[in-house]
PDB file of C-alpha atoms and ligand atoms in Angstrom:
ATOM      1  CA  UNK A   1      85.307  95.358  90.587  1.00  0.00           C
ATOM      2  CA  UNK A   2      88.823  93.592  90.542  1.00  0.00           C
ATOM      3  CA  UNK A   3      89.353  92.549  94.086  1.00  0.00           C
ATOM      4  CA  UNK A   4      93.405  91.196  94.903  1.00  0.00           C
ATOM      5  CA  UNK A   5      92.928  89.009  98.169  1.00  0.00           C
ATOM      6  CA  UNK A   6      96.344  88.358  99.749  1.00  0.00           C
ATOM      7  CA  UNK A   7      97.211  86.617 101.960  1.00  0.00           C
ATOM      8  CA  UNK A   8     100.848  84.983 103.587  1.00  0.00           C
ATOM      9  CA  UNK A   9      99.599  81.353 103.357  1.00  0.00           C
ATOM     10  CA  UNK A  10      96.975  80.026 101.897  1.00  0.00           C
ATOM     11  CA  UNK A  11      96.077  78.390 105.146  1.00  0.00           C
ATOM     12  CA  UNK A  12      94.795  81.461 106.267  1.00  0.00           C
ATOM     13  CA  UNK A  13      92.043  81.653 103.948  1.00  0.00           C
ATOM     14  CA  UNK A  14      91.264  78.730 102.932  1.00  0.00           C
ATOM     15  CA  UNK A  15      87.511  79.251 103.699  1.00  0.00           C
ATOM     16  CA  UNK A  16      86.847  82.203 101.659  1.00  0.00           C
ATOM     17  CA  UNK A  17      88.814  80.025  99.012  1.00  0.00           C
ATOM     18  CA  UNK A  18      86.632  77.819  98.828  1.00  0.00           C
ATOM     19  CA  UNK A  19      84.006  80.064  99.372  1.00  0.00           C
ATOM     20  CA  UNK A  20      84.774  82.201  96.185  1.00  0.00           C
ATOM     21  CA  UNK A  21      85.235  79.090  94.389  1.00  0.00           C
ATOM     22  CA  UNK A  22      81.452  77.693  95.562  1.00  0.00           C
ATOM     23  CA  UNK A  23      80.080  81.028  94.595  1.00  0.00           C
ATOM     24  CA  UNK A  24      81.967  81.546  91.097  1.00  0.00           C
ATOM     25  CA  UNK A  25      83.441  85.066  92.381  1.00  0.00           C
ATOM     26  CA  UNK A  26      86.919  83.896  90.695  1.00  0.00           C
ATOM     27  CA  UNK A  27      85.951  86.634  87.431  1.00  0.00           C
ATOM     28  CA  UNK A  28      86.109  89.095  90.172  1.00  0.00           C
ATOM     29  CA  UNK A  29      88.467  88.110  92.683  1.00  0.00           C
ATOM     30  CA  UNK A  30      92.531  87.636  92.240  1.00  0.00           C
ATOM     31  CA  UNK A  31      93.809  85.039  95.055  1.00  0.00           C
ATOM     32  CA  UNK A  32      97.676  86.102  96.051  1.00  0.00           C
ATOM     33  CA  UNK A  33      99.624  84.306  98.435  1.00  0.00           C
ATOM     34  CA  UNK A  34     102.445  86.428  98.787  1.00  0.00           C
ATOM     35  CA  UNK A  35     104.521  84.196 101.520  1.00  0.00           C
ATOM     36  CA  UNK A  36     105.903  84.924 104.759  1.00  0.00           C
ATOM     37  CA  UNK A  37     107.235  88.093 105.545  1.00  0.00           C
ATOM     38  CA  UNK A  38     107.813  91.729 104.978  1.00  0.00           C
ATOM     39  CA  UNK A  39     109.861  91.402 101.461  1.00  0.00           C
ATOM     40  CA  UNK A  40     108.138  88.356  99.854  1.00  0.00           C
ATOM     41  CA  UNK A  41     104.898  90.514 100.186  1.00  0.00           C
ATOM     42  CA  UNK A  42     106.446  93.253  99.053  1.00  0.00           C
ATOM     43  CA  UNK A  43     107.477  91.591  95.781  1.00  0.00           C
ATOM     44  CA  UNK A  44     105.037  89.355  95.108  1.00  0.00           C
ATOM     45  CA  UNK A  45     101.973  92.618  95.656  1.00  0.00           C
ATOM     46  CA  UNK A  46     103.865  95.295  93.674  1.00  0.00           C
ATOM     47  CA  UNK A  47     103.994  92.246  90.387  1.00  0.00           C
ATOM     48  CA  UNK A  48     100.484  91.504  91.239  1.00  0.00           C
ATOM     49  CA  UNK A  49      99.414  94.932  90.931  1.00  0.00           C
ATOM     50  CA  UNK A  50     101.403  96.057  87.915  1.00  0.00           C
ATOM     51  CA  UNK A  51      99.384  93.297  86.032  1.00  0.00           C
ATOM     52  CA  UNK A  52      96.080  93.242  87.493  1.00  0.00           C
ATOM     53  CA  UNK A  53      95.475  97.001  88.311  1.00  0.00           C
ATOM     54  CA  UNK A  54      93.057  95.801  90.948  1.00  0.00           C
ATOM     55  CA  UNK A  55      90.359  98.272  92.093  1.00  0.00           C
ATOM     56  CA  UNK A  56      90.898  96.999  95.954  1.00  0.00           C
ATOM     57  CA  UNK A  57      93.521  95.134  97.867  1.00  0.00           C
ATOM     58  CA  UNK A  58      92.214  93.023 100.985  1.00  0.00           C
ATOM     59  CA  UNK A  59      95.121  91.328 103.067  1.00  0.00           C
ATOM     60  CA  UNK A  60      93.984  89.037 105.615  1.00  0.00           C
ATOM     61  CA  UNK A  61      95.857  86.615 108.266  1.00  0.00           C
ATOM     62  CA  UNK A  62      96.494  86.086 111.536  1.00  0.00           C
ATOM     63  CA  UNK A  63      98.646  88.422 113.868  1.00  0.00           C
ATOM     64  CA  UNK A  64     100.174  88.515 117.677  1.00  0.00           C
ATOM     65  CA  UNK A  65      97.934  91.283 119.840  1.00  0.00           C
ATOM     66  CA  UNK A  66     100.206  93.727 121.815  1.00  0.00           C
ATOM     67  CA  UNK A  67      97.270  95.034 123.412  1.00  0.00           C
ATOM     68  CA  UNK A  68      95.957  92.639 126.432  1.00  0.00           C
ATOM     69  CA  UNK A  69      92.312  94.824 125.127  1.00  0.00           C
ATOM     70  CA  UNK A  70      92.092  92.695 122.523  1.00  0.00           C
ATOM     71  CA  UNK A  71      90.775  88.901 122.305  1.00  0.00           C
ATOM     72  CA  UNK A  72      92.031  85.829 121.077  1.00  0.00           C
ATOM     73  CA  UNK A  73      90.314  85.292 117.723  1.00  0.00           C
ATOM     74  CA  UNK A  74      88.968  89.210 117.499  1.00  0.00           C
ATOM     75  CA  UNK A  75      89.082  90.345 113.878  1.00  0.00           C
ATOM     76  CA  UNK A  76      90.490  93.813 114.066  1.00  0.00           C
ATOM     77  CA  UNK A  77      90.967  96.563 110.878  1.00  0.00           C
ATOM     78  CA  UNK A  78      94.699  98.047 111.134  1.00  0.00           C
ATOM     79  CA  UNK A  79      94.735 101.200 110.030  1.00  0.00           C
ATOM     80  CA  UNK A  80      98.126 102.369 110.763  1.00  0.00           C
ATOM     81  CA  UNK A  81     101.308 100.486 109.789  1.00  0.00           C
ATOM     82  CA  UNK A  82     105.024 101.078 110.658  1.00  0.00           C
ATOM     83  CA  UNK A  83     108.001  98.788 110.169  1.00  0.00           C
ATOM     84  CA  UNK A  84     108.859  97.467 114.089  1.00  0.00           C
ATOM     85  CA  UNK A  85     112.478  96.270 113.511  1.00  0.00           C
ATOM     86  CA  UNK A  86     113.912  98.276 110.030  1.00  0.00           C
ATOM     87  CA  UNK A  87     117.141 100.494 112.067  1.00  0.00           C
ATOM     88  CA  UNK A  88     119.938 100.017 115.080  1.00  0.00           C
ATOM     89  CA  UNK A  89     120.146  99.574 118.488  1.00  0.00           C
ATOM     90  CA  UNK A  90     122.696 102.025 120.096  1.00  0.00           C
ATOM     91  CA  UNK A  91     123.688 102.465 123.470  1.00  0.00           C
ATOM     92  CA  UNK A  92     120.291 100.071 124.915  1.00  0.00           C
ATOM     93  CA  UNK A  93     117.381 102.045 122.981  1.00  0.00           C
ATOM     94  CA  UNK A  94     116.213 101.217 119.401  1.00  0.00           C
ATOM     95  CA  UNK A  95     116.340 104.097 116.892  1.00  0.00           C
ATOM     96  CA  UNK A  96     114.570 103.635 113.145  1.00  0.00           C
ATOM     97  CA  UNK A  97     115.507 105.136 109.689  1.00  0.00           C
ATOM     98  CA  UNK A  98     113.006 108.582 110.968  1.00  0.00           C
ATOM     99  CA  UNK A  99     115.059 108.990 113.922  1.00  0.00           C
ATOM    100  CA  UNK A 100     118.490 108.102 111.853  1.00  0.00           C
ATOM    101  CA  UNK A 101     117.457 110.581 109.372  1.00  0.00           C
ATOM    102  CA  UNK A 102     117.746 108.220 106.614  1.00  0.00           C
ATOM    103  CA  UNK A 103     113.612 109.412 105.851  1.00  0.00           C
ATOM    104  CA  UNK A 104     111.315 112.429 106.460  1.00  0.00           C
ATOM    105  CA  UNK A 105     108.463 111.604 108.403  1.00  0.00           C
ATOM    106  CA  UNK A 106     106.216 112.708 105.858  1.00  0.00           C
ATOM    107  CA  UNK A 107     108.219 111.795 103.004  1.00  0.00           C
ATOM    108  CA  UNK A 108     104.599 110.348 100.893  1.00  0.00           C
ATOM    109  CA  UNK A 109     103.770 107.784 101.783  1.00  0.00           C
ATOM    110  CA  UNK A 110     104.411 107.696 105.719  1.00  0.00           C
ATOM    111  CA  UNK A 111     102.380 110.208 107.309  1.00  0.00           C
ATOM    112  CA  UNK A 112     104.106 111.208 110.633  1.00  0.00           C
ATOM    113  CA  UNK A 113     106.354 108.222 110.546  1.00  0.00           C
ATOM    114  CA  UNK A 114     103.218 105.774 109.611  1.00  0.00           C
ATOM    115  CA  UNK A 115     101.921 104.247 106.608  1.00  0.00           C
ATOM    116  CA  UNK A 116      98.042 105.304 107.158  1.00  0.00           C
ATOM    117  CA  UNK A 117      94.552 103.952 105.628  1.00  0.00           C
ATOM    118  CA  UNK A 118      92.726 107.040 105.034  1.00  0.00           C
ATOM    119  CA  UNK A 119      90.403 105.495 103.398  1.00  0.00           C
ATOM    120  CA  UNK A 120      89.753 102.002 106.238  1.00  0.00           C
ATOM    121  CA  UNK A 121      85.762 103.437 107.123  1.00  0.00           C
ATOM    122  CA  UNK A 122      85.159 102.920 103.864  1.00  0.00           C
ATOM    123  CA  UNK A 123      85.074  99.132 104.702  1.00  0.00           C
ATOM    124  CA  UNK A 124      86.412  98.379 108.577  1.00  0.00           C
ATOM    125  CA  UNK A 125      82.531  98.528 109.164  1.00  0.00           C
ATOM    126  CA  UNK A 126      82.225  97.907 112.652  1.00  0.00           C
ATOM    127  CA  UNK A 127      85.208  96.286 113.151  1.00  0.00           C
ATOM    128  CA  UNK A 128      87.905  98.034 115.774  1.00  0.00           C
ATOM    129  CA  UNK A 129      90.542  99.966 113.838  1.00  0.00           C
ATOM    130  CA  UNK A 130      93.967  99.438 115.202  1.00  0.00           C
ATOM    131  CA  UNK A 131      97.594 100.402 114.787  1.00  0.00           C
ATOM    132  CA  UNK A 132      99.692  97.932 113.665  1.00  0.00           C
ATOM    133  CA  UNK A 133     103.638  96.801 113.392  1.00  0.00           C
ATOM    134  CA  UNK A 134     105.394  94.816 110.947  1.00  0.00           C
ATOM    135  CA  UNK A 135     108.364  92.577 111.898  1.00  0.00           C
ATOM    136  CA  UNK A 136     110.856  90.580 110.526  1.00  0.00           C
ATOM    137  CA  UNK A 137     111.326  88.817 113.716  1.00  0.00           C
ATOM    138  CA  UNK A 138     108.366  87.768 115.514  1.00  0.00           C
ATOM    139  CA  UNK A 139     108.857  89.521 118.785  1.00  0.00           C
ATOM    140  CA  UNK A 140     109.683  87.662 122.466  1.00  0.00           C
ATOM    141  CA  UNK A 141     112.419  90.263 123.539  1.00  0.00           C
ATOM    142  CA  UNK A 142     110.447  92.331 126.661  1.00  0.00           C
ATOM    143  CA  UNK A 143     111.976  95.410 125.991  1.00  0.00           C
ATOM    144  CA  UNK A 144     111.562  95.414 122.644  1.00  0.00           C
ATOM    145  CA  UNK A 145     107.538  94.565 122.834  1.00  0.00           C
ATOM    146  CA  UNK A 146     107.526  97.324 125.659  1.00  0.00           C
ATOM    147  CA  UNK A 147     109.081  99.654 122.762  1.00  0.00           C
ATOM    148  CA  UNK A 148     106.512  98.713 120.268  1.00  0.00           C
ATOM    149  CA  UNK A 149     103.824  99.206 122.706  1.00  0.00           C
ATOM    150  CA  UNK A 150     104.714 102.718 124.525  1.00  0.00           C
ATOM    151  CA  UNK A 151     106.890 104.146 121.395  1.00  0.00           C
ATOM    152  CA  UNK A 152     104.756 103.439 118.728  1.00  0.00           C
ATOM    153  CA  UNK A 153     101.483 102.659 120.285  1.00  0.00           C
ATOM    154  CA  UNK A 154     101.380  99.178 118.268  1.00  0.00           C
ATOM    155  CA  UNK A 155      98.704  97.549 119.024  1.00  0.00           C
ATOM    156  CA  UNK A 156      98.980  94.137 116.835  1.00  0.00           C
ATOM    157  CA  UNK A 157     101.916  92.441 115.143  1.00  0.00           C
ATOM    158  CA  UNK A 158     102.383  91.005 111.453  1.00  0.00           C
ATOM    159  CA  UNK A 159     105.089  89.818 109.409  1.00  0.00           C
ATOM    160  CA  UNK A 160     103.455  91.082 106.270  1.00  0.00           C
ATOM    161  CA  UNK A 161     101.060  94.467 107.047  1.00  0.00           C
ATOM    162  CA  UNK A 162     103.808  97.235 106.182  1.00  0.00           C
ATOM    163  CA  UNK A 163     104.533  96.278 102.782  1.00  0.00           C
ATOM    164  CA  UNK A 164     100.897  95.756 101.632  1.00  0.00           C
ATOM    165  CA  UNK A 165     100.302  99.923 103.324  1.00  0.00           C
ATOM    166  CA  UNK A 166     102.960 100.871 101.361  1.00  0.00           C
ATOM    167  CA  UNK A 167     102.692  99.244  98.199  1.00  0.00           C
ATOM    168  CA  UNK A 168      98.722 100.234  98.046  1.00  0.00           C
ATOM    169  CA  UNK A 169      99.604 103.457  98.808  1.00  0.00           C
ATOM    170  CA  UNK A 170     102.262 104.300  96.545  1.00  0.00           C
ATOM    171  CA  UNK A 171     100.333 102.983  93.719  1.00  0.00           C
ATOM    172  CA  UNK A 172      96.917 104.927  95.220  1.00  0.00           C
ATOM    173  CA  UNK A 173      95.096 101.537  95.336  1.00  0.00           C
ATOM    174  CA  UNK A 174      92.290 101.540  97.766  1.00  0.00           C
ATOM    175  CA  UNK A 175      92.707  98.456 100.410  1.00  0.00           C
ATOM    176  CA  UNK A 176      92.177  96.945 103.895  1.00  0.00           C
ATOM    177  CA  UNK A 177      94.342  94.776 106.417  1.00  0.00           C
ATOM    178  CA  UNK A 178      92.262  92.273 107.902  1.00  0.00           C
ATOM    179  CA  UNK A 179      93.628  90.407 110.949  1.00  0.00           C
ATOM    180  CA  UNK A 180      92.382  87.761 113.604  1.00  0.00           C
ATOM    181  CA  UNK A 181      94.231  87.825 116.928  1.00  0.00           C
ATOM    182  CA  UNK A 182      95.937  84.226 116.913  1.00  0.00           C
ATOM    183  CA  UNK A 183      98.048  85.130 119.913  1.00  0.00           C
ATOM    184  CA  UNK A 184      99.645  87.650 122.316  1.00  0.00           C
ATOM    185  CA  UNK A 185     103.118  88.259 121.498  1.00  0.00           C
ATOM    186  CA  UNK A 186     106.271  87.124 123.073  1.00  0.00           C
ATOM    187  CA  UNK A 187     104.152  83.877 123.808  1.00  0.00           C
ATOM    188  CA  UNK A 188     106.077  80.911 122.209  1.00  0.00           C
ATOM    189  CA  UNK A 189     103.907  78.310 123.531  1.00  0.00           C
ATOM    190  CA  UNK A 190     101.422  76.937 121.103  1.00  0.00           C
ATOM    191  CA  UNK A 191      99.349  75.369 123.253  1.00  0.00           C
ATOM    192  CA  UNK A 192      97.868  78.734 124.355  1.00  0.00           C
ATOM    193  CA  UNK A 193      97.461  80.767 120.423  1.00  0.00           C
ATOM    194  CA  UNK A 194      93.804  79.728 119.328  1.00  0.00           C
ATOM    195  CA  UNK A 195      95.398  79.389 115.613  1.00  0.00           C
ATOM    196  CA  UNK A 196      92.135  77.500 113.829  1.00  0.00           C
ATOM    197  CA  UNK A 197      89.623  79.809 116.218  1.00  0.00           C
ATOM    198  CA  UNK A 198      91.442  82.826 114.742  1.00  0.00           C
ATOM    199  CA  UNK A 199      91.189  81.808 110.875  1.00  0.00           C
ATOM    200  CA  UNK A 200      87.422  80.824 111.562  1.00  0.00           C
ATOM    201  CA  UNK A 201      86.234  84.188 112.548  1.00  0.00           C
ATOM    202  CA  UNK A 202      89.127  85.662 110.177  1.00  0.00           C
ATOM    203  CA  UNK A 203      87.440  84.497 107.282  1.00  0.00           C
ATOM    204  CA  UNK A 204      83.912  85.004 108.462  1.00  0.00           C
ATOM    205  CA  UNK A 205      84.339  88.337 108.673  1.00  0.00           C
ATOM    206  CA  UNK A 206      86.425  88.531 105.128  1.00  0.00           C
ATOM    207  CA  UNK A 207      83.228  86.783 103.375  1.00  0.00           C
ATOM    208  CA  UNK A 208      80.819  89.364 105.187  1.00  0.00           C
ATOM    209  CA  UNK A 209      83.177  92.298 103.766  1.00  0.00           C
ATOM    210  CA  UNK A 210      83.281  90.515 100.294  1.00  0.00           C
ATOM    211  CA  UNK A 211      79.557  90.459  99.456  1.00  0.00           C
ATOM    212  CA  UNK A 212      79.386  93.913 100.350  1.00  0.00           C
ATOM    213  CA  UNK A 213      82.211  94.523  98.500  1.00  0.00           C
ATOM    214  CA  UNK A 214      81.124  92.978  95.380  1.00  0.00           C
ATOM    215  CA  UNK A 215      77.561  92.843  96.459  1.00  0.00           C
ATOM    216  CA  UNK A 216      76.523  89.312  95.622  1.00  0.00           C
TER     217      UNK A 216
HETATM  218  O1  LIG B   1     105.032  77.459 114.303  1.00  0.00           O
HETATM  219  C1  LIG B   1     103.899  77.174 113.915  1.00  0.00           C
HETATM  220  O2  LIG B   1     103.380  76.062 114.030  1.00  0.00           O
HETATM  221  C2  LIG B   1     103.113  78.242 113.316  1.00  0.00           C
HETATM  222  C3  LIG B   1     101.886  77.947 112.770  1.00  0.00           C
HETATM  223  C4  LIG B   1     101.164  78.974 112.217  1.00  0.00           C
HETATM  224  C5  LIG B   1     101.639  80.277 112.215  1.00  0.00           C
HETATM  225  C6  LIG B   1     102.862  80.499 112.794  1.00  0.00           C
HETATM  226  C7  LIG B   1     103.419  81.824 112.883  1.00  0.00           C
HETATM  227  O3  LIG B   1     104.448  82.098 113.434  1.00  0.00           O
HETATM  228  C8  LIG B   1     102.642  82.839 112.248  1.00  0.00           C
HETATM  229  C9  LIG B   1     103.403  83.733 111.281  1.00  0.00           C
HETATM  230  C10 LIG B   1     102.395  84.367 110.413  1.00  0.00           C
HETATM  231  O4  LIG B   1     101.283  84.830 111.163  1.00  0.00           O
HETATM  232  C11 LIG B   1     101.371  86.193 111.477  1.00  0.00           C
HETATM  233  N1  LIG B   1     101.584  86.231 112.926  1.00  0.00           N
HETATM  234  C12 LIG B   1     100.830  85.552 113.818  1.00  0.00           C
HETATM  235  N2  LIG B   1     101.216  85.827 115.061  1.00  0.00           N
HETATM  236  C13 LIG B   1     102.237  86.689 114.975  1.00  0.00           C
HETATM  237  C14 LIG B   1     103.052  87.335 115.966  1.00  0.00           C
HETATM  238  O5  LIG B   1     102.894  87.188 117.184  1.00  0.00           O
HETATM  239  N3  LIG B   1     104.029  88.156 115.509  1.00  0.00           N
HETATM  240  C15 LIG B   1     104.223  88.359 114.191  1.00  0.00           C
HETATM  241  N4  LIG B   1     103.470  87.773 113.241  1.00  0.00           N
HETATM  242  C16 LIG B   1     102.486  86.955 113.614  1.00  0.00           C
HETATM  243  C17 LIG B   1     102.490  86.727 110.588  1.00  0.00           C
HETATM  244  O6  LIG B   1     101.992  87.759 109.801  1.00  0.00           O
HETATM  245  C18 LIG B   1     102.963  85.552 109.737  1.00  0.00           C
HETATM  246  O7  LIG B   1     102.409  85.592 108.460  1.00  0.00           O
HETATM  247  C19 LIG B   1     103.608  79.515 113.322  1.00  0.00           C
END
């Protein structure tokens, strides 16, 4: 097994950092903090992977919940990804490259507009699969998050989960987004995001799916 664990800061996984390191797991496991955002990731995954050929890709980190379902610090699977913010606003209503006709929407790898983990019950486990949205701009705009919700049935936001569906998928690498509700979106006020609550279950649940994974 060559595992590649990303993540956008190595805040986020610190735990299972120190974890592998406790454990010697470091033959087996590739540590990639790929930065903040949709086209650091990008980069940074697609070099990583042209080197290492990794056998899995695990991405874990925090996100905003769209969906008032979920809890603060609940560790959800995403399986679906689509890129929130990547087209134009006309005339009040937000249209993307599908609707532009700049893409197909099942031009491989989008699957009906969506970048989909047909492989996540391989490894989600038990956890709740969920639909997911990437942004470049975390989201506080109402009608924007009411877009995300109703349009594309998001139901969790990242900065980083797009780029790591495509980039597995393009290179046919299995892999698994990890995430721990920090937040709900479109709340700016730190004071109610349960950041450190959110990376202590994240990383519980990423050490549970590594031993399996690896089996030690
Ligand atoms: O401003 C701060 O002090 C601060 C501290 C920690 C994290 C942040 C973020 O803004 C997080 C960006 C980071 O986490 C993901 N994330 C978490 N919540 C959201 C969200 O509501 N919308 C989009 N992304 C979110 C994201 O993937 C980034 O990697 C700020």
């Amino acid at each position: 097994m060559s595992l590649l664990l990303c993540a956008a800061t190595p805040f986020e996984i610190q735990p299972t950092i120190n974890f592998i390191k406790e454990r010697q797991l470091d033959s087996q496991i590739t540590v990639l903090f790929t930065g903040v955002g949709l086209m650091a990731s990008a980069y940074t995954l697609t070099k990583q992977v042209s080197s290492q050929q990794p056998t899995m890709i695990i991405q874990a980190g925090i996100a905003g919940s769209i969906d008032p379902n979920l809890a603060l610090t609940q560790v959800v699977a995403v399986k679906t990804e689509v890129v929130g913010d990547l087209g134009v606003v006309e005339q009040n209503s937000f249209r993307d490259l599908f609707s532009l006709g700049f893409i197909q929407k099942d031009l491989s790898p989008f699957q009906n507009a969506l970048l989909v983990n047909n492989n996540i019950s391989d490894f989600a486990g038990e956890l709740i699969q969920v639909a997911g949205v990437s942004v470049n701009e975390i989201s506080t705009d109402k009608n924007r998050i009411a877009y995300y919700q109703q349009m594309l049935g998001a139901q969790v936001e990242s900065m980083e989960g797009a780029a790591l569906h495509f980039v597995a998928l393009q290179e046919g690498i299995p892999f698994l987004q990890l995430r721990s509700i920090s937040n709900y979106i479109g709340e700016r006020n730190k004071q109610a995001w349960k950041l450190q609550e959110a990376i202590d279950t994240l990383n519980i649940k990423l050490q549970e799916l590594i031993i399996k994974q690896i089996g030690s």
